[in-house]
């Protein structure tokens, strides 16, 4: 054992983290490995080494590699849906809502963690559990925008869902295209361009009580 300044002694063992903190640490390590290597090439050994823990510690929290991957997907899928919900609730100005929704997608793909690759570029898209989570992102974002369109315009749900899917598809596709192209257009300008395109379409639908 080693003496420390207050006379206490320590065995030199790693600090025992609370379960929630350890889980967060393991997920962060797993994300780095999955983003860098993809699911199939990643190994639990790599994740344990990146986290600085033994494999038994890793398995105490996550029984397998898929459990880790799905936990990360849940975190990031919930985050992007929450951002779109916040965009709808954050203002009553519909033009600002469109801009905030577009910005949510650009912020997601532009984040230094590259977590978007787990959601939009997963090499497990055909796995039922992964596909269900990815579809939940699209459905959750469409639902948030659909409710706003119905509330403001009074169009039918089927019409509102189709409009919302167009807005979500445009934002998601444009954000990924922008990133893959090397960010040739400044981010704020790219967001404004996509938001302007979407707004010019959705603004043609009058608010309830207004004439067409």
Tab-separated table of N, CA, C and O in Angstrom, residues 87 91-98 199:
chain	number	residue	atom	x	y	z
A	87	UNK	N	-37.424	22.309	-31.294
A	87	UNK	CA	-37.555	23.294	-32.371
A	87	UNK	C	-39.017	23.688	-32.568
A	87	UNK	O	-39.331	24.846	-32.852
A	91	UNK	N	-40.702	28.162	-30.206
A	91	UNK	CA	-41.197	29.432	-30.739
A	91	UNK	C	-42.539	29.210	-31.414
A	91	UNK	O	-42.875	28.077	-31.785
A	92	UNK	N	-43.294	30.279	-31.586
A	92	UNK	CA	-44.535	30.210	-32.351
A	92	UNK	C	-44.334	30.687	-33.786
A	92	UNK	O	-45.281	30.686	-34.578
A	93	UNK	N	-43.126	31.103	-34.094
A	93	UNK	CA	-42.797	31.578	-35.437
A	93	UNK	C	-42.433	30.368	-36.299
A	93	UNK	O	-41.409	29.714	-36.083
A	94	UNK	N	-43.276	30.051	-37.274
A	94	UNK	CA	-43.062	28.843	-38.061
A	94	UNK	C	-41.801	28.884	-38.916
A	94	UNK	O	-41.176	27.855	-39.174
A	95	UNK	N	-41.418	30.061	-39.361
A	95	UNK	CA	-40.175	30.166	-40.126
A	95	UNK	C	-38.993	29.805	-39.236
A	95	UNK	O	-38.064	29.106	-39.670
A	96	UNK	N	-39.018	30.254	-37.995
A	96	UNK	CA	-37.952	29.915	-37.057
A	96	UNK	C	-37.986	28.425	-36.715
A	96	UNK	O	-36.939	27.794	-36.509
A	97	UNK	N	-39.175	27.840	-36.663
A	97	UNK	CA	-39.291	26.411	-36.399
A	97	UNK	C	-38.609	25.597	-37.494
A	97	UNK	O	-37.895	24.633	-37.220
A	98	UNK	N	-38.850	25.989	-38.738
A	98	UNK	CA	-38.221	25.287	-39.863
A	98	UNK	C	-36.705	25.414	-39.763
A	98	UNK	O	-35.967	24.426	-39.910
A	199	UNK	N	-39.010	26.373	-46.169
A	199	UNK	CA	-39.975	27.382	-45.737
A	199	UNK	C	-40.825	27.877	-46.902
A	199	UNK	O	-42.029	28.082	-46.759
